[in-house]
mmCIF file of C-alpha atoms and ligand atoms in Angstrom:
data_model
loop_
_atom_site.group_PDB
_atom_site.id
_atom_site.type_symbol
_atom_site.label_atom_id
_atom_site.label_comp_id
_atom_site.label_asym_id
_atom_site.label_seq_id
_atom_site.Cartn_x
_atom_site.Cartn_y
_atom_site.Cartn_z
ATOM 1 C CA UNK A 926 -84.050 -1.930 23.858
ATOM 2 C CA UNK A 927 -87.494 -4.427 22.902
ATOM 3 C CA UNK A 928 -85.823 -5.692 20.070
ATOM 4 C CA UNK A 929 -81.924 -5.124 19.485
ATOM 5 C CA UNK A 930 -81.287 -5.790 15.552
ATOM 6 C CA UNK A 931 -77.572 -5.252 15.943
ATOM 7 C CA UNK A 932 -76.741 -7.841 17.966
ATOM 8 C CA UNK A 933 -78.389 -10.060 15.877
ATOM 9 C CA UNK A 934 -76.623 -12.529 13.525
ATOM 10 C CA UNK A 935 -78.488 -13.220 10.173
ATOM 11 C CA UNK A 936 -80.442 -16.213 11.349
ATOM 12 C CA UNK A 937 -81.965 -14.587 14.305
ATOM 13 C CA UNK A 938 -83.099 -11.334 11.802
ATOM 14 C CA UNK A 939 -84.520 -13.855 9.573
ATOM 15 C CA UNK A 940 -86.547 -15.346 12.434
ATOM 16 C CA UNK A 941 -87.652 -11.648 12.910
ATOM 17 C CA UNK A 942 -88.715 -11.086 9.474
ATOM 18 C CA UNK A 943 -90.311 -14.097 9.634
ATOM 19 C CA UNK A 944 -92.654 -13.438 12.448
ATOM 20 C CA UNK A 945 -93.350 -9.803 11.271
ATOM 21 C CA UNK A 946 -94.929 -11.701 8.184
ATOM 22 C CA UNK A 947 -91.925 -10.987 5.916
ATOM 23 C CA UNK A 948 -89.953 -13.239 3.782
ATOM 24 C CA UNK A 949 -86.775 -14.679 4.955
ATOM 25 C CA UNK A 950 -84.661 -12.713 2.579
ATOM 26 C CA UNK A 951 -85.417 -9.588 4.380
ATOM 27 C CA UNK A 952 -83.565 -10.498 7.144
ATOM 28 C CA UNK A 953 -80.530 -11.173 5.576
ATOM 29 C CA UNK A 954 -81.022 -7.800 3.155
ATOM 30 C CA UNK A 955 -81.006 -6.263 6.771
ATOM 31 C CA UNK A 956 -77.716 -8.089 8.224
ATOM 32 C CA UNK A 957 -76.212 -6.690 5.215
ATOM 33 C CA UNK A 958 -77.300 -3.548 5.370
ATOM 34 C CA UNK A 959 -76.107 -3.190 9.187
ATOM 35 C CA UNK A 960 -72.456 -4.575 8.825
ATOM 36 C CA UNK A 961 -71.126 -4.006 4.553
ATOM 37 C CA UNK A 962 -73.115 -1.086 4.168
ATOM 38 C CA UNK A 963 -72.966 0.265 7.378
ATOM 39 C CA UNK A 964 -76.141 2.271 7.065
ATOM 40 C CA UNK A 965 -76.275 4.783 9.854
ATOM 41 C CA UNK A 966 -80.566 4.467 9.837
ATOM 42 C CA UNK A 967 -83.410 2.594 7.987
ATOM 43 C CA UNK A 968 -84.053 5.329 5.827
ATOM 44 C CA UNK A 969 -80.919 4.589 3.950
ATOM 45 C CA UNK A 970 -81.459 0.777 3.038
ATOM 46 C CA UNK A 971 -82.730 1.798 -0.106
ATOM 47 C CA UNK A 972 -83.674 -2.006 -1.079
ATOM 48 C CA UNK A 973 -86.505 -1.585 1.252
ATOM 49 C CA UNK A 974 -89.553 0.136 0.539
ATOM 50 C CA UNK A 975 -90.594 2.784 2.197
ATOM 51 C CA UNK A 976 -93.638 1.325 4.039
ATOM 52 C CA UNK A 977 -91.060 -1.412 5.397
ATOM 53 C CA UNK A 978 -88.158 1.289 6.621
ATOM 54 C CA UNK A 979 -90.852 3.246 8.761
ATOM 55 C CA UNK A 980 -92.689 0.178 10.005
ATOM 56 C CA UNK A 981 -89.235 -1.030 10.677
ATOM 57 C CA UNK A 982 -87.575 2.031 12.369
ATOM 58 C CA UNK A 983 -91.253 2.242 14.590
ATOM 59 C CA UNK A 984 -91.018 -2.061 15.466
ATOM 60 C CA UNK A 985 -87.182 -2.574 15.611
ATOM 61 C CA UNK A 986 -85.484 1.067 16.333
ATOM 62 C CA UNK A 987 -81.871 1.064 15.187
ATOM 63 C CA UNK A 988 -79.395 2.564 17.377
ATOM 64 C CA UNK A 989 -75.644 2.899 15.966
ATOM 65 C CA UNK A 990 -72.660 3.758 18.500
ATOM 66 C CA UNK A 991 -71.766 7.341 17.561
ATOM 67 C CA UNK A 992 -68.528 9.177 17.682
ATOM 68 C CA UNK A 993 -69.365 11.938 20.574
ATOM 69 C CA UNK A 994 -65.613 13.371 20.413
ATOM 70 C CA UNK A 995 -62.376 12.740 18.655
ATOM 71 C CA UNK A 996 -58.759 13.423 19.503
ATOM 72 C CA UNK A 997 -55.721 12.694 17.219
ATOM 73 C CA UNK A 998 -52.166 12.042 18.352
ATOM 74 C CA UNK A 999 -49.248 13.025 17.223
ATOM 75 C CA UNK A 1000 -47.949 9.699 16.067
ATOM 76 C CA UNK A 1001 -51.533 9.178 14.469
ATOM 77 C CA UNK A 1002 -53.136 7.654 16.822
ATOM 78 C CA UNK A 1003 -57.016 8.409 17.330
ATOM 79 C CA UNK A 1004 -59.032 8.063 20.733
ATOM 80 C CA UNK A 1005 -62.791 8.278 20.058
ATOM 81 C CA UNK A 1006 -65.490 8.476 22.596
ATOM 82 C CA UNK A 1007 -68.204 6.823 21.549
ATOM 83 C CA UNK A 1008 -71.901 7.436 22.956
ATOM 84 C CA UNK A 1009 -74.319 4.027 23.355
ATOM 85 C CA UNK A 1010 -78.087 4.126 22.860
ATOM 86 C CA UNK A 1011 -78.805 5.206 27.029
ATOM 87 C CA UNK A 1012 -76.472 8.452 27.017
ATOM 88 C CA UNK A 1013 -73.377 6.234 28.600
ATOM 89 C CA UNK A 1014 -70.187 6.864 26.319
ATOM 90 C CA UNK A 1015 -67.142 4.452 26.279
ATOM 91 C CA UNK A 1016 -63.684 5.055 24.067
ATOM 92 C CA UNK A 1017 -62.214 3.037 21.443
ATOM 93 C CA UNK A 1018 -58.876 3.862 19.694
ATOM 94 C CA UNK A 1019 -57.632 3.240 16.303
ATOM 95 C CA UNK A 1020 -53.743 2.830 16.278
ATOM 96 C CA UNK A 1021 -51.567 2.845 13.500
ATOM 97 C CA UNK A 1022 -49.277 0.083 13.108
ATOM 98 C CA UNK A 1023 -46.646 -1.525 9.841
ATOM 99 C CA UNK A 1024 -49.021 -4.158 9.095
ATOM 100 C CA UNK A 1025 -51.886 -1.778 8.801
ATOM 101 C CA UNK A 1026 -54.573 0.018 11.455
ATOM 102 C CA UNK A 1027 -56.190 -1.876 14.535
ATOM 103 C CA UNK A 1028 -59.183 -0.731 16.605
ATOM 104 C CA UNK A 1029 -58.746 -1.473 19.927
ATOM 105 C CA UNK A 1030 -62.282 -1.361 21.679
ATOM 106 C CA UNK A 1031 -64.855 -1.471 24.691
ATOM 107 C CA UNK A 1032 -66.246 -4.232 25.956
ATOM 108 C CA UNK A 1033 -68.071 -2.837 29.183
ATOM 109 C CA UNK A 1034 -69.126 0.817 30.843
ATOM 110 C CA UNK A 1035 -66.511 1.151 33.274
ATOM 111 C CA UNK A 1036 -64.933 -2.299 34.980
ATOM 112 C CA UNK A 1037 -65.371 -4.058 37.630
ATOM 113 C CA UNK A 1038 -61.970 -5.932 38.231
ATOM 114 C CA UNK A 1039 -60.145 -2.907 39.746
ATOM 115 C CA UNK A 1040 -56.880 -3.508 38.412
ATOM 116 C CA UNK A 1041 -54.677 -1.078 40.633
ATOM 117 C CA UNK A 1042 -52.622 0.370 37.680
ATOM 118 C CA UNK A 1043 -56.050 0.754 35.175
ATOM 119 C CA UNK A 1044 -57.815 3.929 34.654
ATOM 120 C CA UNK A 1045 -60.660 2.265 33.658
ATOM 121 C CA UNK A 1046 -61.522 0.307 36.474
ATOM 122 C CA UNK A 1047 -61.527 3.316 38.762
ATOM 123 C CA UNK A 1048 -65.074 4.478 38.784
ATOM 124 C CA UNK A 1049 -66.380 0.153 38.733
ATOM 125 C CA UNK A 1050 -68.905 -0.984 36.179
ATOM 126 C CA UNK A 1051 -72.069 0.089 35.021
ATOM 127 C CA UNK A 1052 -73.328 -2.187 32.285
ATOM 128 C CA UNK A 1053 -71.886 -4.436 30.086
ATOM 129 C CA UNK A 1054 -71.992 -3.861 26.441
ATOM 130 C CA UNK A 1055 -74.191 -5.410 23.928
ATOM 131 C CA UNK A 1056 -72.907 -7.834 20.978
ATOM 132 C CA UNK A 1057 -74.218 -5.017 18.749
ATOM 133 C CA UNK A 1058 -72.523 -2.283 20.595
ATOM 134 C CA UNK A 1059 -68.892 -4.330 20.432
ATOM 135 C CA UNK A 1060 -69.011 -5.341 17.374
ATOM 136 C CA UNK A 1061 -70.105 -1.486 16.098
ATOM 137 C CA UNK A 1062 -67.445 -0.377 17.173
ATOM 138 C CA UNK A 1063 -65.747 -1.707 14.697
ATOM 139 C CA UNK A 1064 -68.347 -1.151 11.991
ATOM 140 C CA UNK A 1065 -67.359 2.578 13.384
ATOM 141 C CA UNK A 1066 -63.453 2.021 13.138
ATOM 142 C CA UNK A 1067 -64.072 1.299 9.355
ATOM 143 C CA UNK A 1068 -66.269 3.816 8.649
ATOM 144 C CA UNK A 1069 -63.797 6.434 9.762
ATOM 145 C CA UNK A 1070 -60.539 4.395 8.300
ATOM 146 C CA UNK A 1071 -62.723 4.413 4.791
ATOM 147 C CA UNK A 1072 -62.491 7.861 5.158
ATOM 148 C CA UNK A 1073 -58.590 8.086 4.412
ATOM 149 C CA UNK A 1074 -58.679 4.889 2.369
ATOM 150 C CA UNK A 1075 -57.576 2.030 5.096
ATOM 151 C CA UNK A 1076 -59.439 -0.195 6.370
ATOM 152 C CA UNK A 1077 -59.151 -2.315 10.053
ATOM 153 C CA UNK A 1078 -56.576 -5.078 10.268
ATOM 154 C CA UNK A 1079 -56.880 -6.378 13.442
ATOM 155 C CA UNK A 1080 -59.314 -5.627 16.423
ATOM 156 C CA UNK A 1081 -57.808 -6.125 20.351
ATOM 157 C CA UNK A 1082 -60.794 -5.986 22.780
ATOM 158 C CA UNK A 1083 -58.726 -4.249 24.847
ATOM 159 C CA UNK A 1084 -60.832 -0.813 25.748
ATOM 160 C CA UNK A 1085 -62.408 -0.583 28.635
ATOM 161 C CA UNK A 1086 -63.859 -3.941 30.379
ATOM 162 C CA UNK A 1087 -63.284 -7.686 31.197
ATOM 163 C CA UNK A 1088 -64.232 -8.793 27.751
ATOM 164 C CA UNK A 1089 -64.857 -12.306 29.799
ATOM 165 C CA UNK A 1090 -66.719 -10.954 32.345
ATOM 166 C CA UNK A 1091 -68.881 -9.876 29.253
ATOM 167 C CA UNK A 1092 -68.910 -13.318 28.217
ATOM 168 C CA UNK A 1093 -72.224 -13.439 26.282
ATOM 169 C CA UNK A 1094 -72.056 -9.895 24.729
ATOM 170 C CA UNK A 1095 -68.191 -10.625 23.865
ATOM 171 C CA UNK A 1096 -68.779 -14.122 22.048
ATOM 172 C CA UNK A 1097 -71.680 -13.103 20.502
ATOM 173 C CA UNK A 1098 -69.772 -9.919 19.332
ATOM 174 C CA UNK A 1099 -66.629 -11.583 17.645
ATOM 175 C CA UNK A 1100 -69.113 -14.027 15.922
ATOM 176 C CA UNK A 1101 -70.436 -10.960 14.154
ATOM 177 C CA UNK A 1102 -67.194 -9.710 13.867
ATOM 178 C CA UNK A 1103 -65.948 -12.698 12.019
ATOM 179 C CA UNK A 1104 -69.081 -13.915 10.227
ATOM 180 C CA UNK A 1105 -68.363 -13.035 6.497
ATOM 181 C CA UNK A 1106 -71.590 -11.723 5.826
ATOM 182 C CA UNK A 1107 -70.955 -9.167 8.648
ATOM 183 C CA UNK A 1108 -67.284 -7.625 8.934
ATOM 184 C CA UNK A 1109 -65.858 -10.676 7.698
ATOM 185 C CA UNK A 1110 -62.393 -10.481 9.783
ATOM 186 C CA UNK A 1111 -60.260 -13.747 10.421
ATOM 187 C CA UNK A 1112 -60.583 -15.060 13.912
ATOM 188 C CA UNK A 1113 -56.994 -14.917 14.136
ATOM 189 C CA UNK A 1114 -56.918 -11.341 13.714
ATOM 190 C CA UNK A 1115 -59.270 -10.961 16.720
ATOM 191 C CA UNK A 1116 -57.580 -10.124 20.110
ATOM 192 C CA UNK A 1117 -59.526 -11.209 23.888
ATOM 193 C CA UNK A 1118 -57.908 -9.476 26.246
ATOM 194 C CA UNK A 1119 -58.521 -11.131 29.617
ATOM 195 C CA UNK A 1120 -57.032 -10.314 33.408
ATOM 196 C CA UNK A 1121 -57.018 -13.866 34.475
ATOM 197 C CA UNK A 1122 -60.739 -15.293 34.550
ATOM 198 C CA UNK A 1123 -59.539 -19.096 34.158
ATOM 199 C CA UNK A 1124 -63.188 -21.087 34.250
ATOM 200 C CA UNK A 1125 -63.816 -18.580 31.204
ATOM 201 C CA UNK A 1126 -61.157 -18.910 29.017
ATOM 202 C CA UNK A 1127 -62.035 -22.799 29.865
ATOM 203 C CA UNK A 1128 -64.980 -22.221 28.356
ATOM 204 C CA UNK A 1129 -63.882 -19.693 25.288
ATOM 205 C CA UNK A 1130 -61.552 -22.836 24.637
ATOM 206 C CA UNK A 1131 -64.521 -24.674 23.656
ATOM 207 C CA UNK A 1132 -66.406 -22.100 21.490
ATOM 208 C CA UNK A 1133 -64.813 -23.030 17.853
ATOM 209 C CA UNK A 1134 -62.748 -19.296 17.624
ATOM 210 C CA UNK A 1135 -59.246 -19.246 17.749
ATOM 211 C CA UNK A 1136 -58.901 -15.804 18.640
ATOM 212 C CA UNK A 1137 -55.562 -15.126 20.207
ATOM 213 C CA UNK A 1138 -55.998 -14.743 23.783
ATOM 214 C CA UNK A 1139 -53.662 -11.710 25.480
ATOM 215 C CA UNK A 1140 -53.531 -12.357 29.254
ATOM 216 C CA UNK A 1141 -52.879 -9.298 31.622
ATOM 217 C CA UNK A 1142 -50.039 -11.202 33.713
ATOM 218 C CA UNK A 1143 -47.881 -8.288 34.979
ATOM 219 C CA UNK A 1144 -46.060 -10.424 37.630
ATOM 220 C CA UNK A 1145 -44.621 -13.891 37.743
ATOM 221 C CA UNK A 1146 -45.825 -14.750 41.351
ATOM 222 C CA UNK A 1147 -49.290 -14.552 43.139
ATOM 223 C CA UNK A 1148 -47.343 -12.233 45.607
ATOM 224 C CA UNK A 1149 -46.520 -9.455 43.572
ATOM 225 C CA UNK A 1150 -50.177 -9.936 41.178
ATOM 226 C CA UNK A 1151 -51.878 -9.776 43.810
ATOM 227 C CA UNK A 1152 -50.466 -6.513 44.941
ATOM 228 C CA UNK A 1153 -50.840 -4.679 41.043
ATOM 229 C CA UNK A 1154 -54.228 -7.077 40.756
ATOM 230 C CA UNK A 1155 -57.276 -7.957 43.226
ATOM 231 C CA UNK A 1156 -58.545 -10.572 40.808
ATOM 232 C CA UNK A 1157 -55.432 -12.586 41.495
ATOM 233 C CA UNK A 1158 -57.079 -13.614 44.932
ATOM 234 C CA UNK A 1159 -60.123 -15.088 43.233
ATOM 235 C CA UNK A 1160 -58.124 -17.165 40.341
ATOM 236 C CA UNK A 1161 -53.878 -17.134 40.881
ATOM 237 C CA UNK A 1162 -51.215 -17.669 38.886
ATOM 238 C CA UNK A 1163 -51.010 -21.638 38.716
ATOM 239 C CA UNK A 1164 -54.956 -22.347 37.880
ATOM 240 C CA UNK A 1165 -54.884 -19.374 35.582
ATOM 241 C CA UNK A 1166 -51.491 -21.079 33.898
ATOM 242 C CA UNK A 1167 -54.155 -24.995 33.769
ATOM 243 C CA UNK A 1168 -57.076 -22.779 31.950
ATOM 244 C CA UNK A 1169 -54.048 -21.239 29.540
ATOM 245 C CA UNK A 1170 -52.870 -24.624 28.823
ATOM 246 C CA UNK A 1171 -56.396 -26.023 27.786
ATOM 247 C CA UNK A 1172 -56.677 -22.430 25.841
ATOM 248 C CA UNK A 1173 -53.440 -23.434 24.221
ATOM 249 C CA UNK A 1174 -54.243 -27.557 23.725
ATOM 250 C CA UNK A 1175 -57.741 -26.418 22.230
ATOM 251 C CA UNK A 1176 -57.311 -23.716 20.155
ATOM 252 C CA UNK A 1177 -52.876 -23.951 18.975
ATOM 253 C CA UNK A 1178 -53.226 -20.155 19.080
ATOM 254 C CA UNK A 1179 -49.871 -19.086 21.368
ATOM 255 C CA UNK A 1180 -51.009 -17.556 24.260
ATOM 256 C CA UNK A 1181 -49.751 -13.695 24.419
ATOM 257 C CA UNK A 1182 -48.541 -12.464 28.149
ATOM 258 C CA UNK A 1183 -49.235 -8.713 28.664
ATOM 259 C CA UNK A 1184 -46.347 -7.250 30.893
ATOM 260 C CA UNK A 1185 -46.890 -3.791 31.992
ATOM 261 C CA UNK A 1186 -42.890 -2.555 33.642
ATOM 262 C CA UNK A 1187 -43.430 -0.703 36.658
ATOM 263 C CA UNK A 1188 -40.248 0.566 38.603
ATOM 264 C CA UNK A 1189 -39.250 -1.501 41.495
ATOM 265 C CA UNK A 1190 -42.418 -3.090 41.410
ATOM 266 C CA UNK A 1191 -42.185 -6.137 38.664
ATOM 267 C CA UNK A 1192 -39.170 -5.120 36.513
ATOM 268 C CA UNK A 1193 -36.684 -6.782 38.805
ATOM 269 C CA UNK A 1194 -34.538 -9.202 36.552
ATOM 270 C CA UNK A 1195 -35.112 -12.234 39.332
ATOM 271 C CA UNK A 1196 -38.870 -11.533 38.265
ATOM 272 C CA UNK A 1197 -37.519 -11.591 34.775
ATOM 273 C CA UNK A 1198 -36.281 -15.344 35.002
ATOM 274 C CA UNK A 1199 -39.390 -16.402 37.473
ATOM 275 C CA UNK A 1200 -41.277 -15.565 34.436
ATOM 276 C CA UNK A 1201 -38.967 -17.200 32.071
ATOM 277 C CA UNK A 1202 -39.741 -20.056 34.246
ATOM 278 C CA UNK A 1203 -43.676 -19.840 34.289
ATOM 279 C CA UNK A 1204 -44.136 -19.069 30.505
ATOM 280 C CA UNK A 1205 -42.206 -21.719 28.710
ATOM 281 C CA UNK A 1206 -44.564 -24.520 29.419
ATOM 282 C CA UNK A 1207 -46.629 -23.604 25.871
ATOM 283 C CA UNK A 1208 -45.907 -21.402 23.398
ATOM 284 C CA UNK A 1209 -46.293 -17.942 23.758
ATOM 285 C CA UNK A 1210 -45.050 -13.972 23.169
ATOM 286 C CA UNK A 1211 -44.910 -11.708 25.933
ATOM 287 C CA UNK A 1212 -45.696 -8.258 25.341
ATOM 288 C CA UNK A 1213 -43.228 -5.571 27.845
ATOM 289 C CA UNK A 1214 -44.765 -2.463 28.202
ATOM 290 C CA UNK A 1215 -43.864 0.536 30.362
ATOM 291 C CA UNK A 1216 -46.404 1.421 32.690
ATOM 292 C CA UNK A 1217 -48.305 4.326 30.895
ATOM 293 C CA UNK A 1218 -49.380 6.879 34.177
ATOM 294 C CA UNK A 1219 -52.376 7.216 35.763
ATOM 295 C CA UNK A 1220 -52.268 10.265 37.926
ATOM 296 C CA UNK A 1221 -54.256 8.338 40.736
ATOM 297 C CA UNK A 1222 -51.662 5.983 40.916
ATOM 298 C CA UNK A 1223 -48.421 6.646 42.923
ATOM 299 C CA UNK A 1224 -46.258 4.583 39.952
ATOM 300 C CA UNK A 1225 -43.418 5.344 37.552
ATOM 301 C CA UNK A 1226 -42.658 3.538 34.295
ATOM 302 C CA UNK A 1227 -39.644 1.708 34.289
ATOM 303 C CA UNK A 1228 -36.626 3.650 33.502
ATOM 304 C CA UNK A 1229 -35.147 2.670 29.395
ATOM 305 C CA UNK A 1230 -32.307 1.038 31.048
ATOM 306 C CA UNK A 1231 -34.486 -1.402 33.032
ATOM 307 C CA UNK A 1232 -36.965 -2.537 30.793
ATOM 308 C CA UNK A 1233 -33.670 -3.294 28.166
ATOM 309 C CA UNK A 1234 -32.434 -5.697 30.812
ATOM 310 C CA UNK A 1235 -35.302 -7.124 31.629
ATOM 311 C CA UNK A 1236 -36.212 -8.209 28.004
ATOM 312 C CA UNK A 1237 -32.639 -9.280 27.243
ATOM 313 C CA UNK A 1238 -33.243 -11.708 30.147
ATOM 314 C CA UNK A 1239 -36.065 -12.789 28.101
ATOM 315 C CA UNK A 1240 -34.170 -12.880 24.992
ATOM 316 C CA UNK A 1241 -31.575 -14.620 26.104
ATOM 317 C CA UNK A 1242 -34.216 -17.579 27.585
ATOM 318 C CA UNK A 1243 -35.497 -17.991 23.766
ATOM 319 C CA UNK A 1244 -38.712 -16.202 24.584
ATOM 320 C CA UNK A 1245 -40.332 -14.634 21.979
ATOM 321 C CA UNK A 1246 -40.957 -11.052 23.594
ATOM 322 C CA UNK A 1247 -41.063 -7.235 21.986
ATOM 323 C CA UNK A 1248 -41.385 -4.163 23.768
ATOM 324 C CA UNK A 1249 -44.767 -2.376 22.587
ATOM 325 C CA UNK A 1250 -44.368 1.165 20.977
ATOM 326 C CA UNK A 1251 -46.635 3.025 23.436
ATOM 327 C CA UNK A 1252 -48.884 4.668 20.582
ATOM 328 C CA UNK A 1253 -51.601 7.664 22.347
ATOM 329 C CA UNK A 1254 -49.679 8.339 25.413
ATOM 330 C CA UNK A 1255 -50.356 11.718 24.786
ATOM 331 C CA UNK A 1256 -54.157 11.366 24.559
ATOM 332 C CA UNK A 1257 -54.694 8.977 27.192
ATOM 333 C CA UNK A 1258 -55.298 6.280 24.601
ATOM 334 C CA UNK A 1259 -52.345 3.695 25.507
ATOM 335 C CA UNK A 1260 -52.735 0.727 27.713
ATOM 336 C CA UNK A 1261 -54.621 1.405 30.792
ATOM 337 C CA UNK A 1262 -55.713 4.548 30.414
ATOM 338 C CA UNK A 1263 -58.800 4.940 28.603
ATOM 339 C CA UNK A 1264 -62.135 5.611 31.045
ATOM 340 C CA UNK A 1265 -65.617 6.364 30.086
ATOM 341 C CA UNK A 1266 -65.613 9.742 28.659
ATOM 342 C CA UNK A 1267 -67.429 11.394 31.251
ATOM 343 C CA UNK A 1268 -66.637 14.974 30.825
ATOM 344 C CA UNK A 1269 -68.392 15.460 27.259
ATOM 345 C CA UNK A 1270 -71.766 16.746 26.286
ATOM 346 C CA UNK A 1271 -74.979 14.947 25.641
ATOM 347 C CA UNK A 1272 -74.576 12.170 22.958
ATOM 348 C CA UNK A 1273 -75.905 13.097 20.044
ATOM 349 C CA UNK A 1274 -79.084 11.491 18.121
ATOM 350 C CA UNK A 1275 -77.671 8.504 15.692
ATOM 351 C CA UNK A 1276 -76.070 9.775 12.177
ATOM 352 C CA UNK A 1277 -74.991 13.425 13.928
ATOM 353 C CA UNK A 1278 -71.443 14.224 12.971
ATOM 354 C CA UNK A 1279 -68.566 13.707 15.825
ATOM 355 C CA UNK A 1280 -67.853 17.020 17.473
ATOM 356 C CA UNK A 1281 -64.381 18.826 16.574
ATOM 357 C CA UNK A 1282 -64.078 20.431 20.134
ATOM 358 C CA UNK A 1283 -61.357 18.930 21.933
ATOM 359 C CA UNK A 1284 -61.829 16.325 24.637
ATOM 360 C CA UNK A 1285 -62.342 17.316 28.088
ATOM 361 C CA UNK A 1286 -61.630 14.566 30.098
ATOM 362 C CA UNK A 1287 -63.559 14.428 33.485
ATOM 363 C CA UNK A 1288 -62.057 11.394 34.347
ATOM 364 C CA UNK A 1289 -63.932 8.903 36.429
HETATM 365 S S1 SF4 B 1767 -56.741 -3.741 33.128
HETATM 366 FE FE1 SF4 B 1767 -58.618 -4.518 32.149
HETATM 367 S S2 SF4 B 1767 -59.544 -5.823 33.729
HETATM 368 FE FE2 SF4 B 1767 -58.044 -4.517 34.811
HETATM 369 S S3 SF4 B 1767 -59.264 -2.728 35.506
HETATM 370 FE FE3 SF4 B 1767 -58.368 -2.211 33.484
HETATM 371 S S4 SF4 B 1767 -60.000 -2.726 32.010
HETATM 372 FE FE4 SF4 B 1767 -60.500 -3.800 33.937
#
């Protein structure tokens, strides 16, 4: 797209009105339109007149992510895919929790780090997602939430992606994410999901957001990462542990360790107190959860029995640690197993309702 309003923060669409010949004010009428209203085209931001929405919608076309399809687990959980301005779809999933409902969302079509336990990095990356197209997603999330009188809590950009290897897009998104004029959410409720880039989180350090950063750890040793991850060659363990450090120093936001159990692969209890070992340097909560299949992988979740012992070893060390409730296994919406919605229909145009049809999953 020329000209992409929606990843534009309320300066930049005030420079826009301003070199369209438009007052100032404009701009900002717009940012509000796009992120409190929501307003699914031009043609409802009724504060403009009409001249200005179809001179608008001809100069600066606005493209909203769309629900394509929508599935509903049993425990509540929803998996939506969502299509993008091009015809390329991505999922996001809205999980309920105590404190309230999180959307847990894309950052990138497809991924390029090729985790070897991750659906979504099976078919590599296409393109990486806009500012506007992350941070939509959760314009999208409340839209539908609104509908049953909730609202988002919490956002984990956690779909499918390397939020960091986004960098741009993803900075830019949780800006508009945060900014109170837009969705107005607490950087502290903001989750970056990362698999271990250190010179980025280095440089997300620096960026003024203390979002809390969850790293995809998984093993306690570069021999054993290395095997479950192939990005472990290019940054391992003990210069990713430096770049958490400075996260930590920077930001005081305790770093959160993601810890998928897979049997007789890391949920060995000597792994258990290597770990112990590694993560006590700052502080920090470390999140077990038992691998969630992927049929293309030849794994097994840890049996009940296992991943107990492994987080009493934990427990017993002082480390803060929970096993996650592993919400939309029965969708494909838990950890790991979201991909890019392949097997639907055509996206339809922007403001079209979500189909009712059930998913059919293509897989990548
Ligand atoms: S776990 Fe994250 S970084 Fe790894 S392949 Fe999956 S989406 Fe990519």
């Amino acid at each position: 797209m020329a000209v992409d309003v929606l990843s534009m923060d309320r300066t930049a669409l005030e420079h826009l009105m301003e070199e369209g010949g438009l007052p100032r004010y404009r701009g900002r009428q717009l940012f509000h339109a796009l992120w409190k209203t929501r307003v699914a085209s031009y043609d409802a931001l009724s504060v403009w007149p009409a001249t200005l929405r179809s001179r608008a919608a001809a100069e600066w076309p606005l493209v909203r992510v769309v629900p394509v399809e929508r599935q509903q687990a049993r425990d509540g959980t929803e998996k939506i895919v969502v299509g993008l301005f091009d015809g390329e779809r991505v999922e996001m999933v809205l999980l309920p929790h105590r404190f309230g409902w999180s959307v847990c969302v894309s950052t990138q079509v497809g991924c390029a780090i090729g985790c070897h336990f991750c659906a979504s990095g099976l078919a590599g990356k296409t393109r990486n997602l806009s500012a506007g197209e992350i941070a939509d997603q959760v314009a999208l999330g409340e839209t539908l939430l609104a509908e049953r009188g909730e609202r988002v809590r919490r956002v984990d950009l956690m779909g499918i992606g390397e939020p960091l290897d986004n960098y741009a897009g993803t900075v830019a998104g949780l800006r508009l994410m945060h900014d109170p004029d837009g969705l107005g959410l607490s950087y502290r409720h903001l989750t970056v999901s990362t698999s271990g880039l250190a010179p980025r989180i280095r440089k997300l350090a620096d960026e003024g957001m203390p979002v809390t950063l969850a790293v995809s750890l998984h093993a306690p040793n570069d021999a054993v990462r290395g095997e479950l991850m192939p990005v472990n060659r290019a940054y391992p363990i003990a210069p990713l542990m430096d770049a958490l450090a400075t996260y930590w120093e920077r930001t005081r936001r305790r770093i959160t360790y993601e810890y998928l159990l897979i049997d007789g692969v890391n949920d060995g209890l000597t792994l258990a107190r290597e770990l112990v070992r590694l993560v006590r340097r700052f502080p920090c909560h470390v999140n077990l959860i038992p691998w969630n299949p992927v049929p293309e992988f030849p794994y097994r979740p840890s049996p009940p029995a296992q991943v107990t012992a492994f987080r009493t070893v934990l427990d017993e060390a002082g480390i803060s640690c929970t096993v996650r409730r592993e919400l939309g296994q029965e969708i494909e919406a838990a950890c790991g197993q979201l991909r890019r919605g392949l097997g639907a229909g055509p996206t339809p145009a922007s403001g079209q309702q979500p189909s009712e049809r059930p998913l059919s999953r293509g897989g990548a």
